[in-house]
Amino acid sequence: MTQETAADTAAWTGAKAILFDLDGVLTPTASVHERAWQELFDGYLASQPGVSGYRESDYFDHIDGKPRFDGVRDFLASRGITLPEGPLDDDPAHDTVHGLGNRKNAVFNDIVSAGVEPFQGSVRFLQAALDRGLKVAVVSSSRNAPAVLKAAGLSRHFAVVVDGVVAAEQGLPGKPNPATYEYAAKLLDLSSSECVVVEDAVSGVQAGQAGSFHSVIGVDRGAGRQTLLDAGATLVVNDLQELIP
């Protein structure tokens, strides 16, 4: 074991649970979300003359890791646009915050319906954690987490899934607030200090850093190593397999 590997392994040594973000950590669905958001805003902004178009950086700057409707609001705010909220189940054809969010969700579901292949390094790390007797949970801002876990063949590993639906039912604020991660720890009957947070998004790392967790492991899927460290990650890896001794 190299000195670097030993340091990485120490980030989860002594913990009793691993709390995984889903999109971009366990599954490559972050790229699917990026594609769905781009399709949504390319279409919407085409009818907004004089407004700058959607850029790849907008996903990381305004959307990544946040609850869906917060992502809609924050992106629109970056363009100086304010829309009515509309009902939560608003028609995807309506240009409201909830309508646009539901339109994005429809695009996402169409893409993932063909199945999702999880990151193999993440699956190996998950199995290593389970083999050590650690508890595991998924904490995701997405309301699609159960469907994505099922499509990826990972549902059987996670009795605890705190997603956007659970957060709404429990009145929990989304990331970067640590409340959803703290709630997952509570459901596992553990304290936050006994749990490791694993995240690829800045808002998720900030959520982990804001709570009293054992450590926060960042996975660089595009946000940038230094960006995740600056957000509060204990360490950053390119692949979770790097954490296996």
CSV table of N, CA and C in Angstrom, one decimal, residues 84-230:
chain,number,residue,atom,x,y,z
A,84,PRO,N,-43.5,32.4,-12.7
A,84,PRO,CA,-44.4,31.9,-11.6
A,84,PRO,C,-44.1,30.5,-11.2
A,85,GLU,N,-44.4,30.1,-10.0
A,85,GLU,CA,-44.0,28.8,-9.5
A,85,GLU,C,-44.9,27.7,-10.2
A,86,GLY,N,-46.2,28.0,-10.3
A,86,GLY,CA,-47.1,26.9,-10.8
A,86,GLY,C,-47.3,25.8,-9.8
A,87,PRO,N,-48.3,25.0,-9.9
A,87,PRO,CA,-48.5,23.9,-9.0
A,87,PRO,C,-47.4,22.9,-9.1
A,88,LEU,N,-47.1,22.1,-8.1
A,88,LEU,CA,-46.0,21.1,-8.1
A,88,LEU,C,-46.1,20.2,-9.2
A,89,ASP,N,-47.3,19.8,-9.6
A,89,ASP,CA,-47.5,18.8,-10.7
A,89,ASP,C,-47.9,19.5,-12.0
A,90,ASP,N,-47.4,20.7,-12.2
A,90,ASP,CA,-47.8,21.5,-13.3
A,90,ASP,C,-47.4,20.8,-14.6
A,91,ASP,N,-48.2,21.0,-15.7
A,91,ASP,CA,-48.0,20.4,-17.0
A,91,ASP,C,-46.6,20.8,-17.5
A,92,PRO,N,-45.8,19.8,-18.0
A,92,PRO,CA,-44.5,20.1,-18.5
A,92,PRO,C,-44.5,21.1,-19.6
A,93,ALA,N,-45.6,21.3,-20.3
A,93,ALA,CA,-45.7,22.3,-21.4
A,93,ALA,C,-45.8,23.7,-20.9
A,94,HIS,N,-46.0,23.9,-19.6
A,94,HIS,CA,-46.2,25.3,-19.1
A,94,HIS,C,-44.8,25.9,-18.7
A,95,ASP,N,-44.7,27.1,-19.0
A,95,ASP,CA,-43.5,27.9,-18.7
A,95,ASP,C,-43.6,28.4,-17.2
A,96,THR,N,-43.5,27.5,-16.3
A,96,THR,CA,-43.5,27.9,-14.8
A,96,THR,C,-42.3,27.2,-14.3
A,97,VAL,N,-41.9,27.5,-13.0
A,97,VAL,CA,-40.8,26.8,-12.4
A,97,VAL,C,-41.1,25.3,-12.3
A,98,HIS,N,-42.2,24.9,-11.9
A,98,HIS,CA,-42.6,23.5,-11.8
A,98,HIS,C,-42.8,22.9,-13.1
A,99,GLY,N,-43.4,23.6,-14.1
A,99,GLY,CA,-43.6,23.1,-15.4
A,99,GLY,C,-42.2,22.8,-16.1
A,100,LEU,N,-41.3,23.7,-16.0
A,100,LEU,CA,-40.0,23.5,-16.6
A,100,LEU,C,-39.3,22.3,-15.9
A,101,GLY,N,-39.4,22.3,-14.5
A,101,GLY,CA,-38.7,21.2,-13.8
A,101,GLY,C,-39.3,19.8,-14.2
A,102,ASN,N,-40.6,19.8,-14.4
A,102,ASN,CA,-41.3,18.5,-14.8
A,102,ASN,C,-41.0,18.2,-16.2
A,103,ARG,N,-40.7,19.2,-17.1
A,103,ARG,CA,-40.3,18.9,-18.5
A,103,ARG,C,-39.0,18.3,-18.5
A,104,LYS,N,-38.1,18.8,-17.6
A,104,LYS,CA,-36.7,18.2,-17.6
A,104,LYS,C,-36.8,16.8,-17.1
A,105,ASN,N,-37.7,16.5,-16.1
A,105,ASN,CA,-37.8,15.2,-15.5
A,105,ASN,C,-38.3,14.2,-16.6
A,106,ALA,N,-39.2,14.6,-17.4
A,106,ALA,CA,-39.7,13.8,-18.5
A,106,ALA,C,-38.6,13.4,-19.5
A,107,VAL,N,-37.7,14.3,-19.8
A,107,VAL,CA,-36.6,14.1,-20.7
A,107,VAL,C,-35.7,13.1,-20.0
A,108,PHE,N,-35.4,13.3,-18.7
A,108,PHE,CA,-34.5,12.4,-18.0
A,108,PHE,C,-35.0,11.0,-18.0
A,109,ASN,N,-36.3,10.8,-17.6
A,109,ASN,CA,-36.9,9.5,-17.6
A,109,ASN,C,-36.8,8.8,-18.9
A,110,ASP,N,-37.0,9.5,-20.0
A,110,ASP,CA,-37.0,8.9,-21.3
A,110,ASP,C,-35.6,8.3,-21.6
A,111,ILE,N,-34.6,9.0,-21.1
A,111,ILE,CA,-33.2,8.6,-21.4
A,111,ILE,C,-32.8,7.4,-20.5
A,112,VAL,N,-33.2,7.4,-19.2
A,112,VAL,CA,-32.7,6.3,-18.3
A,112,VAL,C,-33.6,5.0,-18.4
A,113,SER,N,-34.7,5.1,-19.1
A,113,SER,CA,-35.6,4.0,-19.3
A,113,SER,C,-34.9,2.8,-20.0
A,114,ALA,N,-33.8,3.1,-20.7
A,114,ALA,CA,-33.1,2.1,-21.4
A,114,ALA,C,-32.1,1.3,-20.5
A,115,GLY,N,-32.0,1.8,-19.2
A,115,GLY,CA,-31.1,1.1,-18.3
A,115,GLY,C,-29.9,2.0,-18.0
A,116,VAL,N,-29.3,1.7,-16.8
A,116,VAL,CA,-28.1,2.5,-16.3
A,116,VAL,C,-27.0,1.5,-15.9
A,117,GLU,N,-25.8,1.8,-16.3
A,117,GLU,CA,-24.7,1.0,-15.9
A,117,GLU,C,-23.9,1.7,-14.8
A,118,PRO,N,-23.8,1.2,-13.6
A,118,PRO,CA,-23.2,1.9,-12.6
A,118,PRO,C,-21.6,2.0,-12.8
A,119,PHE,N,-21.0,2.9,-12.1
A,119,PHE,CA,-19.5,3.0,-12.1
A,119,PHE,C,-19.0,1.8,-11.4
A,120,GLN,N,-18.2,1.0,-12.1
A,120,GLN,CA,-17.7,-0.3,-11.6
A,120,GLN,C,-16.8,0.0,-10.3
A,121,GLY,N,-16.0,1.0,-10.4
A,121,GLY,CA,-15.1,1.3,-9.2
A,121,GLY,C,-16.0,1.6,-8.0
A,122,SER,N,-17.1,2.3,-8.2
A,122,SER,CA,-18.0,2.6,-7.1
A,122,SER,C,-18.7,1.4,-6.6
A,123,VAL,N,-19.0,0.5,-7.5
A,123,VAL,CA,-19.7,-0.8,-7.0
A,123,VAL,C,-18.7,-1.6,-6.2
A,124,ARG,N,-17.4,-1.6,-6.6
A,124,ARG,CA,-16.4,-2.3,-5.8
A,124,ARG,C,-16.2,-1.7,-4.5
A,125,PHE,N,-16.2,-0.4,-4.4
A,125,PHE,CA,-16.0,0.3,-3.1
A,125,PHE,C,-17.3,0.0,-2.2
A,126,LEU,N,-18.4,0.1,-2.8
A,126,LEU,CA,-19.7,-0.2,-2.1
A,126,LEU,C,-19.6,-1.6,-1.5
A,127,GLN,N,-19.1,-2.6,-2.3
A,127,GLN,CA,-19.0,-4.0,-1.8
A,127,GLN,C,-18.0,-4.1,-0.7
A,128,ALA,N,-16.9,-3.3,-0.9
A,128,ALA,CA,-15.8,-3.4,0.2
A,128,ALA,C,-16.4,-2.8,1.5
A,129,ALA,N,-17.2,-1.8,1.4
A,129,ALA,CA,-17.8,-1.2,2.6
A,129,ALA,C,-18.7,-2.2,3.3
A,130,LEU,N,-19.5,-2.9,2.4
A,130,LEU,CA,-20.5,-3.9,3.0
A,130,LEU,C,-19.7,-5.0,3.6
A,131,ASP,N,-18.6,-5.5,2.9
A,131,ASP,CA,-17.8,-6.6,3.5
A,131,ASP,C,-17.2,-6.2,4.8
A,132,ARG,N,-17.0,-5.0,5.1
A,132,ARG,CA,-16.5,-4.5,6.4
A,132,ARG,C,-17.6,-4.4,7.4
A,133,GLY,N,-18.8,-4.6,7.0
A,133,GLY,CA,-19.9,-4.5,7.9
A,133,GLY,C,-20.4,-3.1,8.1
A,134,LEU,N,-20.1,-2.2,7.2
A,134,LEU,CA,-20.6,-0.8,7.3
A,134,LEU,C,-22.0,-0.7,6.8
A,135,LYS,N,-22.8,0.2,7.3
A,135,LYS,CA,-24.1,0.5,6.8
A,135,LYS,C,-24.0,1.5,5.6
A,136,VAL,N,-24.9,1.4,4.7
A,136,VAL,CA,-24.9,2.4,3.6
A,136,VAL,C,-26.2,3.0,3.4
A,137,ALA,N,-26.2,4.2,2.7
A,137,ALA,CA,-27.5,4.8,2.4
A,137,ALA,C,-27.2,5.7,1.2
A,138,VAL,N,-28.2,6.0,0.4
A,138,VAL,CA,-28.2,7.0,-0.7
A,138,VAL,C,-28.9,8.3,-0.3
A,139,VAL,N,-28.2,9.4,-0.5
A,139,VAL,CA,-28.8,10.7,-0.2
A,139,VAL,C,-28.7,11.5,-1.5
A,140,SER,N,-29.8,11.7,-2.2
A,140,SER,CA,-29.8,12.4,-3.5
A,140,SER,C,-30.9,13.5,-3.5
A,141,SER,N,-30.6,14.6,-4.2
A,141,SER,CA,-31.6,15.6,-4.4
A,141,SER,C,-32.6,15.2,-5.4
A,142,SER,N,-32.3,14.2,-6.2
A,142,SER,CA,-33.2,13.8,-7.3
A,142,SER,C,-34.5,13.1,-6.7
A,143,ARG,N,-35.6,13.3,-7.4
A,143,ARG,CA,-36.8,12.5,-7.1
A,143,ARG,C,-36.8,11.2,-7.8
A,144,ASN,N,-35.8,11.0,-8.6
A,144,ASN,CA,-35.8,9.7,-9.4
A,144,ASN,C,-34.9,8.7,-8.9
A,145,ALA,N,-34.3,8.9,-7.7
A,145,ALA,CA,-33.3,8.0,-7.1
A,145,ALA,C,-33.7,6.5,-7.1
A,146,PRO,N,-34.9,6.2,-6.6
A,146,PRO,CA,-35.3,4.8,-6.6
A,146,PRO,C,-35.3,4.1,-8.0
A,147,ALA,N,-35.8,4.9,-9.0
A,147,ALA,CA,-35.9,4.4,-10.3
A,147,ALA,C,-34.5,4.2,-10.9
A,148,VAL,N,-33.6,5.1,-10.6
A,148,VAL,CA,-32.2,5.0,-11.1
A,148,VAL,C,-31.5,3.8,-10.4
A,149,LEU,N,-31.7,3.6,-9.1
A,149,LEU,CA,-31.0,2.5,-8.4
A,149,LEU,C,-31.5,1.2,-8.9
A,150,LYS,N,-32.8,1.1,-9.2
A,150,LYS,CA,-33.4,-0.1,-9.8
A,150,LYS,C,-32.8,-0.4,-11.2
A,151,ALA,N,-32.7,0.7,-12.0
A,151,ALA,CA,-32.2,0.5,-13.4
A,151,ALA,C,-30.7,0.1,-13.3
A,152,ALA,N,-30.0,0.5,-12.3
A,152,ALA,CA,-28.6,0.2,-12.2
A,152,ALA,C,-28.4,-1.1,-11.4
A,153,GLY,N,-29.4,-1.8,-11.0
A,153,GLY,CA,-29.3,-3.0,-10.2
A,153,GLY,C,-28.7,-2.9,-8.8
A,154,LEU,N,-28.9,-1.7,-8.2
A,154,LEU,CA,-28.3,-1.5,-6.9
A,154,LEU,C,-29.3,-1.4,-5.8
A,155,SER,N,-30.6,-1.5,-6.1
A,155,SER,CA,-31.6,-1.3,-5.1
A,155,SER,C,-31.5,-2.2,-3.9
A,156,ARG,N,-31.1,-3.4,-4.1
A,156,ARG,CA,-31.0,-4.4,-3.0
A,156,ARG,C,-30.0,-4.0,-1.9
A,157,HIS,N,-29.1,-3.1,-2.2
A,157,HIS,CA,-28.1,-2.7,-1.2
A,157,HIS,C,-28.5,-1.6,-0.3
A,158,PHE,N,-29.6,-0.9,-0.7
A,158,PHE,CA,-29.9,0.3,0.0
A,158,PHE,C,-31.3,0.3,0.6
A,159,ALA,N,-31.4,0.0,1.9
A,159,ALA,CA,-32.7,0.0,2.6
A,159,ALA,C,-33.0,1.5,2.9
A,160,VAL,N,-32.0,2.3,3.0
A,160,VAL,CA,-32.3,3.8,3.3
A,160,VAL,C,-31.9,4.6,2.1
A,161,VAL,N,-32.9,5.3,1.5
A,161,VAL,CA,-32.7,6.2,0.4
A,161,VAL,C,-33.5,7.5,0.8
A,162,VAL,N,-32.7,8.6,0.9
A,162,VAL,CA,-33.3,9.9,1.2
A,162,VAL,C,-33.1,10.7,-0.1
A,163,ASP,N,-34.2,10.8,-0.8
A,163,ASP,CA,-34.2,11.5,-2.1
A,163,ASP,C,-35.1,12.8,-2.0
A,164,GLY,N,-35.3,13.4,-3.2
A,164,GLY,CA,-36.1,14.6,-3.2
A,164,GLY,C,-37.5,14.4,-2.7
A,165,VAL,N,-38.1,13.3,-2.9
A,165,VAL,CA,-39.4,13.0,-2.4
A,165,VAL,C,-39.5,13.0,-0.9
A,166,VAL,N,-38.5,12.2,-0.3
A,166,VAL,CA,-38.4,12.1,1.2
A,166,VAL,C,-38.1,13.5,1.8
A,167,ALA,N,-37.2,14.2,1.2
A,167,ALA,CA,-36.9,15.6,1.7
A,167,ALA,C,-38.1,16.4,1.7
A,168,ALA,N,-39.0,16.4,0.7
A,168,ALA,CA,-40.2,17.2,0.6
A,168,ALA,C,-41.2,16.7,1.7
A,169,GLU,N,-41.3,15.4,1.9
A,169,GLU,CA,-42.2,14.9,2.9
A,169,GLU,C,-41.8,15.3,4.3
A,170,GLN,N,-40.5,15.3,4.5
A,170,GLN,CA,-40.0,15.6,5.9
A,170,GLN,C,-39.7,17.1,6.1
A,171,GLY,N,-39.9,17.9,5.1
A,171,GLY,CA,-39.6,19.3,5.2
A,171,GLY,C,-38.2,19.6,5.3
A,172,LEU,N,-37.3,18.8,4.7
A,172,LEU,CA,-35.9,19.0,4.8
A,172,LEU,C,-35.3,19.9,3.7
A,173,PRO,N,-34.6,20.9,4.0
A,173,PRO,CA,-34.0,21.7,3.0
A,173,PRO,C,-32.9,20.9,2.2
A,174,GLY,N,-32.8,21.3,0.9
A,174,GLY,CA,-31.8,20.6,0.1
A,174,GLY,C,-30.4,21.0,0.3
A,175,LYS,N,-29.5,20.2,-0.4
A,175,LYS,CA,-28.1,20.6,-0.4
A,175,LYS,C,-27.9,22.0,-0.9
A,176,PRO,N,-27.0,22.8,-0.4
A,176,PRO,CA,-25.9,22.5,0.5
A,176,PRO,C,-26.2,22.5,2.0
A,177,ASN,N,-27.5,22.5,2.4
A,177,ASN,CA,-27.8,22.3,3.8
A,177,ASN,C,-27.6,20.8,4.1
A,178,PRO,N,-27.0,20.5,5.2
A,178,PRO,CA,-26.7,19.1,5.6
A,178,PRO,C,-27.9,18.2,6.0
A,179,ALA,N,-29.1,18.8,6.0
A,179,ALA,CA,-30.3,18.1,6.6
A,179,ALA,C,-30.6,16.7,6.1
A,180,THR,N,-30.5,16.6,4.8
A,180,THR,CA,-30.8,15.3,4.2
A,180,THR,C,-29.8,14.2,4.6
A,181,TYR,N,-28.5,14.6,4.7
A,181,TYR,CA,-27.5,13.6,5.1
A,181,TYR,C,-27.7,13.3,6.6
A,182,GLU,N,-28.0,14.3,7.4
A,182,GLU,CA,-28.2,14.1,8.8
A,182,GLU,C,-29.4,13.2,9.0
A,183,TYR,N,-30.4,13.3,8.2
A,183,TYR,CA,-31.6,12.5,8.3
A,183,TYR,C,-31.3,11.0,8.0
A,184,ALA,N,-30.4,10.8,6.9
A,184,ALA,CA,-30.0,9.5,6.6
A,184,ALA,C,-29.3,8.8,7.7
A,185,ALA,N,-28.4,9.6,8.4
A,185,ALA,CA,-27.7,9.1,9.5
A,185,ALA,C,-28.6,8.7,10.6
A,186,LYS,N,-29.6,9.5,10.9
A,186,LYS,CA,-30.7,9.2,11.9
A,186,LYS,C,-31.4,7.9,11.5
A,187,LEU,N,-31.7,7.7,10.3
A,187,LEU,CA,-32.4,6.5,9.9
A,187,LEU,C,-31.6,5.2,10.0
A,188,LEU,N,-30.3,5.4,10.0
A,188,LEU,CA,-29.3,4.3,10.2
A,188,LEU,C,-29.0,4.1,11.7
A,189,ASP,N,-29.6,5.0,12.5
A,189,ASP,CA,-29.4,4.9,14.0
A,189,ASP,C,-28.0,5.2,14.3
A,190,LEU,N,-27.4,6.2,13.6
A,190,LEU,CA,-26.0,6.6,13.8
A,190,LEU,C,-25.9,8.1,14.0
A,191,SER,N,-24.8,8.6,14.6
A,191,SER,CA,-24.6,10.0,14.6
A,191,SER,C,-23.9,10.4,13.3
A,192,SER,N,-24.0,11.7,13.0
A,192,SER,CA,-23.3,12.2,11.8
A,192,SER,C,-21.8,11.9,11.9
A,193,SER,N,-21.2,12.0,13.0
A,193,SER,CA,-19.7,11.8,13.2
A,193,SER,C,-19.3,10.4,12.9
A,194,GLU,N,-20.3,9.4,12.8
A,194,GLU,CA,-20.0,8.0,12.5
A,194,GLU,C,-20.1,7.7,11.0
A,195,CYS,N,-20.5,8.8,10.2
A,195,CYS,CA,-20.8,8.6,8.8
A,195,CYS,C,-19.9,9.3,7.8
A,196,VAL,N,-19.5,8.7,6.7
A,196,VAL,CA,-18.7,9.4,5.7
A,196,VAL,C,-19.7,9.8,4.6
A,197,VAL,N,-19.5,11.0,4.1
A,197,VAL,CA,-20.3,11.5,3.0
A,197,VAL,C,-19.5,11.4,1.7
A,198,VAL,N,-20.0,10.9,0.6
A,198,VAL,CA,-19.3,10.7,-0.7
A,198,VAL,C,-20.1,11.5,-1.7
A,199,GLU,N,-19.5,12.5,-2.3
A,199,GLU,CA,-20.1,13.5,-3.2
A,199,GLU,C,-19.3,13.8,-4.4
A,200,ASP,N,-20.0,14.2,-5.5
A,200,ASP,CA,-19.2,14.7,-6.7
A,200,ASP,C,-19.6,16.2,-7.0
A,201,ALA,N,-20.6,16.7,-6.3
A,201,ALA,CA,-21.1,18.0,-6.5
A,201,ALA,C,-20.6,19.0,-5.5
A,202,VAL,N,-20.4,20.2,-5.8
A,202,VAL,CA,-20.0,21.3,-4.9
A,202,VAL,C,-21.0,21.4,-3.8
A,203,SER,N,-22.3,21.5,-4.2
A,203,SER,CA,-23.3,21.7,-3.1
A,203,SER,C,-23.4,20.5,-2.2
A,204,GLY,N,-23.1,19.3,-2.7
A,204,GLY,CA,-23.1,18.1,-1.8
A,204,GLY,C,-22.0,18.1,-0.9
A,205,VAL,N,-20.8,18.5,-1.4
A,205,VAL,CA,-19.6,18.5,-0.5
A,205,VAL,C,-19.8,19.6,0.5
A,206,GLN,N,-20.4,20.7,0.2
A,206,GLN,CA,-20.7,21.8,1.1
A,206,GLN,C,-21.7,21.3,2.2
A,207,ALA,N,-22.6,20.5,1.8
A,207,ALA,CA,-23.6,19.9,2.8
A,207,ALA,C,-22.8,19.0,3.8
A,208,GLY,N,-21.9,18.2,3.2
A,208,GLY,CA,-21.1,17.3,4.1
A,208,GLY,C,-20.2,18.1,5.1
A,209,GLN,N,-19.6,19.1,4.5
A,209,GLN,CA,-18.7,20.0,5.3
A,209,GLN,C,-19.5,20.7,6.4
A,210,ALA,N,-20.7,21.1,6.1
A,210,ALA,CA,-21.5,21.9,7.1
A,210,ALA,C,-22.0,21.0,8.2
A,211,GLY,N,-22.1,19.7,8.1
A,211,GLY,CA,-22.4,18.8,9.2
A,211,GLY,C,-21.2,18.3,9.9
A,212,SER,N,-21.4,17.6,11.0
A,212,SER,CA,-20.3,17.1,11.8
A,212,SER,C,-20.1,15.6,11.4
A,213,PHE,N,-19.7,15.4,10.1
A,213,PHE,CA,-19.5,14.0,9.6
A,213,PHE,C,-18.1,13.6,9.8
A,214,HIS,N,-17.9,12.2,9.7
A,214,HIS,CA,-16.6,11.6,9.9
A,214,HIS,C,-15.6,12.2,8.9
A,215,SER,N,-16.0,12.3,7.7
A,215,SER,CA,-15.2,12.9,6.6
A,215,SER,C,-16.1,13.1,5.4
A,216,VAL,N,-15.6,13.9,4.4
A,216,VAL,CA,-16.3,14.1,3.2
A,216,VAL,C,-15.4,13.8,2.0
A,217,ILE,N,-15.7,12.7,1.3
A,217,ILE,CA,-14.9,12.3,0.1
A,217,ILE,C,-15.5,12.8,-1.1
A,218,GLY,N,-14.7,13.6,-1.9
A,218,GLY,CA,-15.1,14.1,-3.2
A,218,GLY,C,-14.7,13.2,-4.3
A,219,VAL,N,-15.6,13.0,-5.3
A,219,VAL,CA,-15.3,12.3,-6.5
A,219,VAL,C,-15.3,13.3,-7.6
A,220,ASP,N,-14.2,13.4,-8.3
A,220,ASP,CA,-14.1,14.4,-9.4
A,220,ASP,C,-14.6,13.8,-10.7
A,221,ARG,N,-15.8,14.2,-11.0
A,221,ARG,CA,-16.4,13.8,-12.3
A,221,ARG,C,-16.5,15.0,-13.2
A,222,GLY,N,-15.9,16.0,-12.9
A,222,GLY,CA,-15.9,17.2,-13.8
A,222,GLY,C,-15.9,18.5,-13.0
A,223,ALA,N,-16.3,18.5,-11.8
A,223,ALA,CA,-16.3,19.7,-11.0
A,223,ALA,C,-14.9,20.3,-10.7
A,224,GLY,N,-13.9,19.4,-10.7
A,224,GLY,CA,-12.5,19.8,-10.5
A,224,GLY,C,-12.1,19.5,-9.1
A,225,ARG,N,-10.9,18.9,-9.0
A,225,ARG,CA,-10.3,18.5,-7.7
A,225,ARG,C,-10.2,19.7,-6.7
A,226,GLN,N,-9.6,20.8,-7.2
A,226,GLN,CA,-9.4,21.9,-6.2
A,226,GLN,C,-10.7,22.5,-5.8
A,227,THR,N,-11.7,22.5,-6.8
A,227,THR,CA,-13.0,23.1,-6.5
A,227,THR,C,-13.6,22.3,-5.3
A,228,LEU,N,-13.6,21.0,-5.4
A,228,LEU,CA,-14.2,20.2,-4.4
A,228,LEU,C,-13.4,20.3,-3.0
A,229,LEU,N,-12.1,20.4,-3.1
A,229,LEU,CA,-11.3,20.6,-1.9
A,229,LEU,C,-11.7,22.0,-1.2
A,230,ASP,N,-11.8,23.0,-2.1
A,230,ASP,CA,-12.2,24.3,-1.6
A,230,ASP,C,-13.6,24.3,-1.0
